């Protein structure tokens, strides 16, 4: 008769349980010593310079001398489903701070928190009013005809649409972890196309007709269910092992602060994004229409830098890499980082290499 594969000795189990209890008690002492101020995110100094409805444009305070500041500013357009503070999670994990140190003049769009009054906002409003308003402000403030645009995730998709419709206003385009081909075939053993599958089966009409806007909590639940064990159980059991280390605990809590700070989604914008992009894949077909204008990626002739994450479970690499086949740019560059979707902002390698990659590319395309 074979022995049961898991052998548990009572004395060892008791010892392990006692150690676990001590670890939890010490961790709770560390946790109780922290305040809300300790867990703040997005703290790099910035000034609100332009506002349209709930959208606010911030200029981050430069940290280099004026003579060393790159003359063409960068506008960061982040996704709508989370807050842009992930690009400035904490002082030593901040894409924005790293760009500032390299002399890049950084502006950031804060989309705000939609309310019921914003239910009817369309993607055209976000692209042709909000992004366009920010670009016009920056051009006027700096005496320029063009600026550099950096779009992240869904914000990258909107940046592609904007650049296609307003190519004369964008000098260089950078997109990060950006979905382009929403039906791209992926190596499912490496990165299954979870978000694409989730979006494909969603009844957006029923959701919007019933709720108006999509609550942020509903969006969060959907994202958590993409990896239910890891995101709902495993990471909290692993938390016990870091609770005694205040720095590691703060890293964890700041990420939690960002993850669960999810704005509601404006109804009509959400409806169009799900149906036109996730379900019908209209972007690569040249069939997306915003305010009566057709989005054609071939209109994007300016230099493009496409940055994607090798282990991205939300936007698998083929979904981003497809851009090379559709843009009209002759100067097109791809850069892969061996991280996941969120690791692009917070991993050690990304902190070391991401900002220099962007800054060097921008400077090389100054003319």
Tab-separated table of C-alpha atoms in Angstrom:
chain	number	residue	atom	x	y	z
A	1	UNK	CA	0.000	0.000	0.000
A	2	UNK	CA	1.423	3.345	-1.024
A	3	UNK	CA	1.866	6.044	1.569
A	4	UNK	CA	-0.298	9.146	1.292
A	5	UNK	CA	1.748	11.659	-0.745
A	6	UNK	CA	1.387	14.461	1.790
A	7	UNK	CA	2.975	13.609	5.119
A	8	UNK	CA	2.145	15.988	7.976
A	9	UNK	CA	3.695	15.493	11.394
A	10	UNK	CA	1.728	17.092	14.234
A	11	UNK	CA	4.776	18.673	15.871
A	12	UNK	CA	5.956	20.205	12.585
A	13	UNK	CA	2.472	21.484	11.790
A	14	UNK	CA	2.201	23.076	15.228
A	15	UNK	CA	5.612	24.713	14.841
A	16	UNK	CA	4.729	26.085	11.406
A	17	UNK	CA	1.408	27.428	12.672
A	18	UNK	CA	3.127	29.139	15.600
A	19	UNK	CA	5.649	30.780	13.257
A	20	UNK	CA	2.830	31.899	10.999
A	21	UNK	CA	0.987	33.446	13.939
A	22	UNK	CA	4.113	35.338	15.020
A	23	UNK	CA	4.652	36.560	11.468
A	24	UNK	CA	1.052	37.788	11.210
A	25	UNK	CA	1.247	39.579	14.569
A	26	UNK	CA	4.474	41.356	13.613
A	27	UNK	CA	3.005	42.207	10.236
A	28	UNK	CA	-0.129	43.678	11.784
A	29	UNK	CA	2.048	45.846	14.012
A	30	UNK	CA	3.794	47.193	10.912
A	31	UNK	CA	0.473	47.682	9.143
A	32	UNK	CA	-1.080	49.536	12.079
A	33	UNK	CA	1.821	51.997	12.122
A	34	UNK	CA	1.005	53.225	8.603
A	35	UNK	CA	-1.364	56.054	7.677
A	36	UNK	CA	-3.203	56.995	4.494
A	37	UNK	CA	-0.495	59.543	3.750
A	38	UNK	CA	2.078	56.744	3.617
A	39	UNK	CA	0.167	55.036	0.811
A	40	UNK	CA	-0.325	58.023	-1.490
A	41	UNK	CA	0.377	57.486	-5.198
A	42	UNK	CA	0.996	59.935	-8.024
A	43	UNK	CA	2.950	62.360	-5.841
A	44	UNK	CA	5.430	63.832	-8.340
A	45	UNK	CA	4.850	67.625	-8.204
A	46	UNK	CA	2.525	68.875	-10.916
A	47	UNK	CA	0.307	71.837	-11.774
A	48	UNK	CA	-3.129	71.836	-13.396
A	49	UNK	CA	-2.823	73.955	-16.536
A	50	UNK	CA	-5.974	73.195	-18.534
A	51	UNK	CA	-9.412	71.746	-17.825
A	52	UNK	CA	-12.342	70.702	-19.980
A	53	UNK	CA	-15.325	69.214	-18.168
A	54	UNK	CA	-13.880	66.623	-15.744
A	55	UNK	CA	-10.665	66.167	-17.732
A	56	UNK	CA	-7.636	67.973	-16.289
A	57	UNK	CA	-4.266	68.444	-17.981
A	58	UNK	CA	-1.290	68.544	-15.615
A	59	UNK	CA	2.229	69.692	-16.291
A	60	UNK	CA	4.771	67.929	-14.114
A	61	UNK	CA	7.347	70.242	-12.586
A	62	UNK	CA	10.651	69.908	-14.486
A	63	UNK	CA	13.613	68.811	-12.369
A	64	UNK	CA	16.397	69.929	-14.732
A	65	UNK	CA	17.538	73.419	-15.678
A	66	UNK	CA	15.538	75.158	-18.391
A	67	UNK	CA	18.491	74.946	-20.779
A	68	UNK	CA	18.573	71.158	-20.379
A	69	UNK	CA	14.816	70.683	-20.892
A	70	UNK	CA	13.914	69.017	-24.187
A	71	UNK	CA	11.998	71.663	-26.176
A	72	UNK	CA	9.172	69.449	-27.457
A	73	UNK	CA	6.937	68.292	-24.578
A	74	UNK	CA	5.384	64.854	-24.208
A	75	UNK	CA	1.680	64.342	-23.549
A	76	UNK	CA	0.815	61.111	-21.703
A	77	UNK	CA	-2.621	59.678	-22.463
A	78	UNK	CA	-3.492	56.828	-20.113
A	79	UNK	CA	-6.404	54.381	-20.141
A	80	UNK	CA	-9.869	55.220	-18.833
A	81	UNK	CA	-10.306	52.078	-16.737
A	82	UNK	CA	-7.714	52.952	-14.085
A	83	UNK	CA	-5.950	56.041	-12.835
A	84	UNK	CA	-2.747	57.323	-14.483
A	85	UNK	CA	-0.974	57.302	-11.107
A	86	UNK	CA	0.513	53.895	-11.990
A	87	UNK	CA	3.005	55.865	-14.090
A	88	UNK	CA	4.073	57.563	-10.837
A	89	UNK	CA	3.382	54.887	-8.248
A	90	UNK	CA	6.095	55.952	-5.820
A	91	UNK	CA	9.358	57.841	-5.878
A	92	UNK	CA	11.523	54.874	-6.863
A	93	UNK	CA	8.930	53.334	-9.197
A	94	UNK	CA	7.903	56.148	-11.477
A	95	UNK	CA	8.087	56.381	-15.245
A	96	UNK	CA	7.175	60.054	-14.981
A	97	UNK	CA	9.920	60.912	-12.477
A	98	UNK	CA	12.474	59.037	-14.563
A	99	UNK	CA	11.478	60.942	-17.706
A	100	UNK	CA	11.700	64.225	-15.808
A	101	UNK	CA	15.223	63.364	-14.637
A	102	UNK	CA	16.181	62.819	-18.274
A	103	UNK	CA	15.026	66.303	-19.209
A	104	UNK	CA	11.677	65.419	-20.785
A	105	UNK	CA	8.882	67.966	-20.297
A	106	UNK	CA	5.945	65.789	-19.196
A	107	UNK	CA	2.237	66.589	-19.395
A	108	UNK	CA	-0.383	64.126	-18.147
A	109	UNK	CA	-4.094	63.775	-18.899
A	110	UNK	CA	-6.277	62.986	-15.877
A	111	UNK	CA	-9.633	61.820	-17.234
A	112	UNK	CA	-11.359	62.294	-13.885
A	113	UNK	CA	-14.329	60.333	-12.579
A	114	UNK	CA	-17.347	60.194	-14.929
A	115	UNK	CA	-20.785	60.641	-13.384
A	116	UNK	CA	-24.274	60.014	-14.757
A	117	UNK	CA	-24.021	63.344	-16.570
A	118	UNK	CA	-21.226	61.843	-18.685
A	119	UNK	CA	-23.144	58.799	-19.868
A	120	UNK	CA	-23.392	60.107	-23.427
A	121	UNK	CA	-19.710	60.931	-23.898
A	122	UNK	CA	-18.453	59.177	-27.011
A	123	UNK	CA	-15.001	58.131	-28.095
A	124	UNK	CA	-15.132	61.097	-30.436
A	125	UNK	CA	-15.495	63.373	-27.411
A	126	UNK	CA	-12.452	61.837	-25.744
A	127	UNK	CA	-10.293	61.960	-28.870
A	128	UNK	CA	-11.453	65.056	-30.753
A	129	UNK	CA	-12.324	67.248	-27.766
A	130	UNK	CA	-10.286	66.190	-24.737
A	131	UNK	CA	-7.026	64.986	-26.301
A	132	UNK	CA	-7.233	67.648	-29.003
A	133	UNK	CA	-7.822	70.352	-26.404
A	134	UNK	CA	-4.720	69.255	-24.496
A	135	UNK	CA	-2.596	69.187	-27.641
A	136	UNK	CA	-3.779	72.664	-28.649
A	137	UNK	CA	-3.007	74.028	-25.185
A	138	UNK	CA	0.509	72.584	-25.231
A	139	UNK	CA	1.217	73.873	-28.740
A	140	UNK	CA	0.063	77.362	-27.739
A	141	UNK	CA	1.977	77.314	-24.438
A	142	UNK	CA	5.236	76.296	-26.097
A	143	UNK	CA	4.851	78.124	-29.396
A	144	UNK	CA	4.915	74.860	-31.351
A	145	UNK	CA	2.961	73.307	-34.190
A	146	UNK	CA	3.491	69.747	-32.945
A	147	UNK	CA	4.084	67.826	-29.717
A	148	UNK	CA	5.104	64.257	-28.840
A	149	UNK	CA	2.310	61.896	-27.793
A	150	UNK	CA	2.744	58.899	-25.467
A	151	UNK	CA	-0.287	56.618	-25.207
A	152	UNK	CA	-0.509	53.819	-22.650
A	153	UNK	CA	-2.822	50.780	-22.951
A	154	UNK	CA	-6.306	51.991	-23.969
A	155	UNK	CA	-4.843	55.486	-24.005
A	156	UNK	CA	-2.480	54.227	-26.698
A	157	UNK	CA	-5.403	53.068	-28.815
A	158	UNK	CA	-6.986	56.501	-28.463
A	159	UNK	CA	-3.631	58.087	-29.318
A	160	UNK	CA	-3.507	56.071	-32.531
A	161	UNK	CA	-6.980	57.313	-33.408
A	162	UNK	CA	-6.017	60.891	-32.576
A	163	UNK	CA	-2.812	60.799	-34.620
A	164	UNK	CA	-4.674	59.318	-37.578
A	165	UNK	CA	-7.243	62.129	-37.498
A	166	UNK	CA	-4.871	64.980	-36.555
A	167	UNK	CA	-1.461	63.960	-37.943
A	168	UNK	CA	-0.343	67.554	-38.408
A	169	UNK	CA	-0.271	68.096	-34.615
A	170	UNK	CA	1.885	65.106	-33.595
A	171	UNK	CA	5.637	65.015	-34.207
A	172	UNK	CA	6.398	61.564	-32.771
A	173	UNK	CA	4.102	58.850	-31.431
A	174	UNK	CA	4.956	56.390	-28.656
A	175	UNK	CA	2.530	53.645	-27.652
A	176	UNK	CA	2.986	51.282	-24.700
A	177	UNK	CA	1.219	47.949	-24.060
A	178	UNK	CA	-1.384	49.109	-26.565
A	179	UNK	CA	-4.005	46.824	-28.142
A	180	UNK	CA	-4.195	47.217	-31.922
A	181	UNK	CA	-5.365	43.893	-33.361
A	182	UNK	CA	-7.962	42.698	-30.860
A	183	UNK	CA	-8.296	39.316	-32.597
A	184	UNK	CA	-4.578	38.573	-32.970
A	185	UNK	CA	-3.566	34.945	-32.600
A	186	UNK	CA	-1.348	34.400	-29.580
A	187	UNK	CA	0.760	31.626	-28.135
A	188	UNK	CA	-1.759	30.647	-25.476
A	189	UNK	CA	0.784	28.537	-23.629
A	190	UNK	CA	2.753	31.725	-22.974
A	191	UNK	CA	0.136	34.472	-22.800
A	192	UNK	CA	-3.516	33.517	-23.305
A	193	UNK	CA	-5.634	36.344	-24.796
A	194	UNK	CA	-7.768	36.673	-21.669
A	195	UNK	CA	-8.996	40.244	-22.068
A	196	UNK	CA	-9.854	39.739	-25.736
A	197	UNK	CA	-11.925	36.683	-24.837
A	198	UNK	CA	-13.655	38.587	-22.029
A	199	UNK	CA	-14.509	41.514	-24.295
A	200	UNK	CA	-15.718	39.313	-27.137
A	201	UNK	CA	-18.473	37.786	-25.017
A	202	UNK	CA	-19.701	40.975	-23.374
A	203	UNK	CA	-23.197	42.285	-24.151
A	204	UNK	CA	-22.291	45.979	-24.106
A	205	UNK	CA	-25.739	47.098	-25.270
A	206	UNK	CA	-27.456	45.320	-22.388
A	207	UNK	CA	-24.950	46.692	-19.853
A	208	UNK	CA	-25.194	50.303	-20.991
A	209	UNK	CA	-28.946	50.296	-21.561
A	210	UNK	CA	-29.417	48.892	-18.054
A	211	UNK	CA	-26.782	50.829	-16.084
A	212	UNK	CA	-25.966	53.946	-18.089
A	213	UNK	CA	-22.338	54.024	-17.004
A	214	UNK	CA	-20.342	50.919	-16.111
A	215	UNK	CA	-19.390	51.026	-12.404
A	216	UNK	CA	-15.693	50.852	-11.657
A	217	UNK	CA	-16.329	47.961	-9.258
A	218	UNK	CA	-17.827	45.938	-12.105
A	219	UNK	CA	-14.750	46.596	-14.224
A	220	UNK	CA	-12.478	45.600	-11.349
A	221	UNK	CA	-14.361	42.370	-10.801
A	222	UNK	CA	-13.960	41.514	-14.469
A	223	UNK	CA	-10.213	42.123	-14.396
A	224	UNK	CA	-9.777	40.106	-11.190
A	225	UNK	CA	-11.628	37.177	-12.729
A	226	UNK	CA	-9.061	36.995	-15.535
A	227	UNK	CA	-6.712	35.392	-12.980
A	228	UNK	CA	-9.055	34.545	-10.103
A	229	UNK	CA	-6.708	32.453	-7.965
A	230	UNK	CA	-3.629	34.645	-8.324
A	231	UNK	CA	-5.414	37.979	-7.948
A	232	UNK	CA	-7.965	37.075	-5.280
A	233	UNK	CA	-6.192	34.511	-3.094
A	234	UNK	CA	-2.525	33.937	-3.843
A	235	UNK	CA	-1.332	37.532	-3.597
A	236	UNK	CA	-2.978	37.986	-0.194
A	237	UNK	CA	-1.522	34.790	1.224
A	238	UNK	CA	1.870	35.893	-0.114
A	239	UNK	CA	1.346	39.237	1.597
A	240	UNK	CA	1.972	37.552	4.962
A	241	UNK	CA	5.613	37.027	3.964
A	242	UNK	CA	6.233	40.738	3.340
A	243	UNK	CA	4.190	42.370	6.102
A	244	UNK	CA	7.159	42.718	8.452
A	245	UNK	CA	9.127	44.691	5.848
A	246	UNK	CA	7.650	48.193	5.769
A	247	UNK	CA	9.068	49.087	2.351
A	248	UNK	CA	7.745	45.926	0.722
A	249	UNK	CA	4.410	46.340	2.469
A	250	UNK	CA	4.117	49.919	1.213
A	251	UNK	CA	4.893	48.741	-2.321
A	252	UNK	CA	2.056	46.237	-2.026
A	253	UNK	CA	-0.417	48.712	-0.535
A	254	UNK	CA	0.296	51.404	-3.107
A	255	UNK	CA	-0.388	48.918	-5.862
A	256	UNK	CA	-3.639	47.946	-4.150
A	257	UNK	CA	-4.536	51.636	-3.850
A	258	UNK	CA	-4.089	52.036	-7.592
A	259	UNK	CA	-5.837	48.798	-8.595
A	260	UNK	CA	-9.029	49.563	-6.708
A	261	UNK	CA	-9.213	53.244	-7.640
A	262	UNK	CA	-11.312	52.552	-10.724
A	263	UNK	CA	-13.488	55.289	-12.254
A	264	UNK	CA	-16.869	54.465	-13.726
A	265	UNK	CA	-16.867	54.169	-17.515
A	266	UNK	CA	-18.903	56.617	-19.600
A	267	UNK	CA	-21.625	54.504	-21.199
A	268	UNK	CA	-21.415	55.381	-24.881
A	269	UNK	CA	-17.624	55.398	-24.877
A	270	UNK	CA	-17.611	51.929	-23.322
A	271	UNK	CA	-20.242	50.655	-25.763
A	272	UNK	CA	-18.234	51.778	-28.795
A	273	UNK	CA	-14.911	50.527	-27.471
A	274	UNK	CA	-16.260	47.056	-26.735
A	275	UNK	CA	-18.247	46.683	-29.960
A	276	UNK	CA	-15.965	48.414	-32.478
A	277	UNK	CA	-12.618	47.340	-31.067
A	278	UNK	CA	-12.930	44.134	-29.039
A	279	UNK	CA	-15.761	42.512	-30.935
A	280	UNK	CA	-15.563	43.791	-34.519
A	281	UNK	CA	-11.836	44.646	-34.616
A	282	UNK	CA	-12.552	47.724	-36.698
A	283	UNK	CA	-9.303	49.575	-35.946
A	284	UNK	CA	-7.120	47.457	-38.228
A	285	UNK	CA	-9.897	47.317	-40.831
A	286	UNK	CA	-10.023	51.101	-41.103
A	287	UNK	CA	-13.693	51.097	-40.119
A	288	UNK	CA	-13.670	53.044	-36.832
A	289	UNK	CA	-15.610	56.296	-37.161
A	290	UNK	CA	-15.305	59.183	-34.706
A	291	UNK	CA	-17.552	62.189	-35.258
A	292	UNK	CA	-18.095	61.111	-38.849
A	293	UNK	CA	-14.370	60.769	-39.589
A	294	UNK	CA	-12.842	57.425	-40.548
A	295	UNK	CA	-9.739	56.351	-38.581
A	296	UNK	CA	-7.104	55.087	-41.014
A	297	UNK	CA	-3.832	53.990	-39.429
A	298	UNK	CA	-2.104	54.561	-42.770
A	299	UNK	CA	-2.445	58.287	-42.024
A	300	UNK	CA	0.196	57.878	-39.305
A	301	UNK	CA	3.357	58.819	-41.183
A	302	UNK	CA	5.386	60.223	-38.283
A	303	UNK	CA	7.965	58.090	-36.425
A	304	UNK	CA	6.394	55.468	-34.148
A	305	UNK	CA	7.889	53.691	-31.120
A	306	UNK	CA	5.853	50.658	-30.068
A	307	UNK	CA	6.714	49.268	-26.615
A	308	UNK	CA	5.114	46.016	-25.473
A	309	UNK	CA	5.451	43.481	-22.653
A	310	UNK	CA	6.549	39.913	-23.345
A	311	UNK	CA	4.422	38.424	-20.521
A	312	UNK	CA	1.384	40.669	-20.869
A	313	UNK	CA	-1.810	38.727	-20.063
A	314	UNK	CA	-4.049	41.722	-20.839
A	315	UNK	CA	-2.519	42.864	-24.137
A	316	UNK	CA	-0.459	39.919	-25.465
A	317	UNK	CA	2.483	40.914	-27.700
A	318	UNK	CA	0.838	39.973	-31.037
A	319	UNK	CA	-2.023	42.359	-30.263
A	320	UNK	CA	0.488	45.218	-30.068
A	321	UNK	CA	2.985	44.048	-32.681
A	322	UNK	CA	0.264	44.060	-35.326
A	323	UNK	CA	0.712	47.834	-35.520
A	324	UNK	CA	3.733	47.374	-37.808
A	325	UNK	CA	1.438	46.060	-40.553
A	326	UNK	CA	-1.034	48.940	-40.510
A	327	UNK	CA	0.682	52.276	-39.831
A	328	UNK	CA	1.970	54.342	-42.725
A	329	UNK	CA	5.181	55.247	-40.892
A	330	UNK	CA	8.456	54.265	-42.539
A	331	UNK	CA	10.305	54.990	-39.285
A	332	UNK	CA	8.783	52.332	-37.034
A	333	UNK	CA	10.533	50.816	-34.000
A	334	UNK	CA	9.484	48.046	-31.614
A	335	UNK	CA	10.886	47.417	-28.146
A	336	UNK	CA	10.005	44.401	-26.009
A	337	UNK	CA	10.415	44.251	-22.233
A	338	UNK	CA	10.451	40.860	-20.408
A	339	UNK	CA	7.678	41.875	-18.010
A	340	UNK	CA	3.912	41.733	-17.626
A	341	UNK	CA	1.361	44.466	-18.246
A	342	UNK	CA	1.763	46.156	-14.854
A	343	UNK	CA	5.424	45.199	-14.624
A	344	UNK	CA	6.021	47.657	-17.449
A	345	UNK	CA	5.640	50.443	-14.881
A	346	UNK	CA	6.938	48.929	-11.650
A	347	UNK	CA	9.474	46.169	-12.342
A	348	UNK	CA	13.155	46.764	-11.703
A	349	UNK	CA	14.180	46.261	-15.334
A	350	UNK	CA	11.510	48.637	-16.574
A	351	UNK	CA	12.579	51.257	-14.045
A	352	UNK	CA	16.143	50.967	-15.277
A	353	UNK	CA	15.548	50.846	-19.032
A	354	UNK	CA	12.085	52.140	-19.980
A	355	UNK	CA	12.493	55.889	-19.493
A	356	UNK	CA	15.951	55.996	-21.160
A	357	UNK	CA	14.547	54.034	-24.109
A	358	UNK	CA	11.774	56.605	-24.553
A	359	UNK	CA	13.946	59.663	-23.909
A	360	UNK	CA	16.741	58.521	-26.232
A	361	UNK	CA	14.264	57.749	-29.006
A	362	UNK	CA	12.569	61.141	-28.631
A	363	UNK	CA	15.893	62.968	-28.782
A	364	UNK	CA	16.941	60.954	-31.829
A	365	UNK	CA	13.756	62.120	-33.565
A	366	UNK	CA	13.996	65.788	-32.646
A	367	UNK	CA	14.432	66.997	-36.228
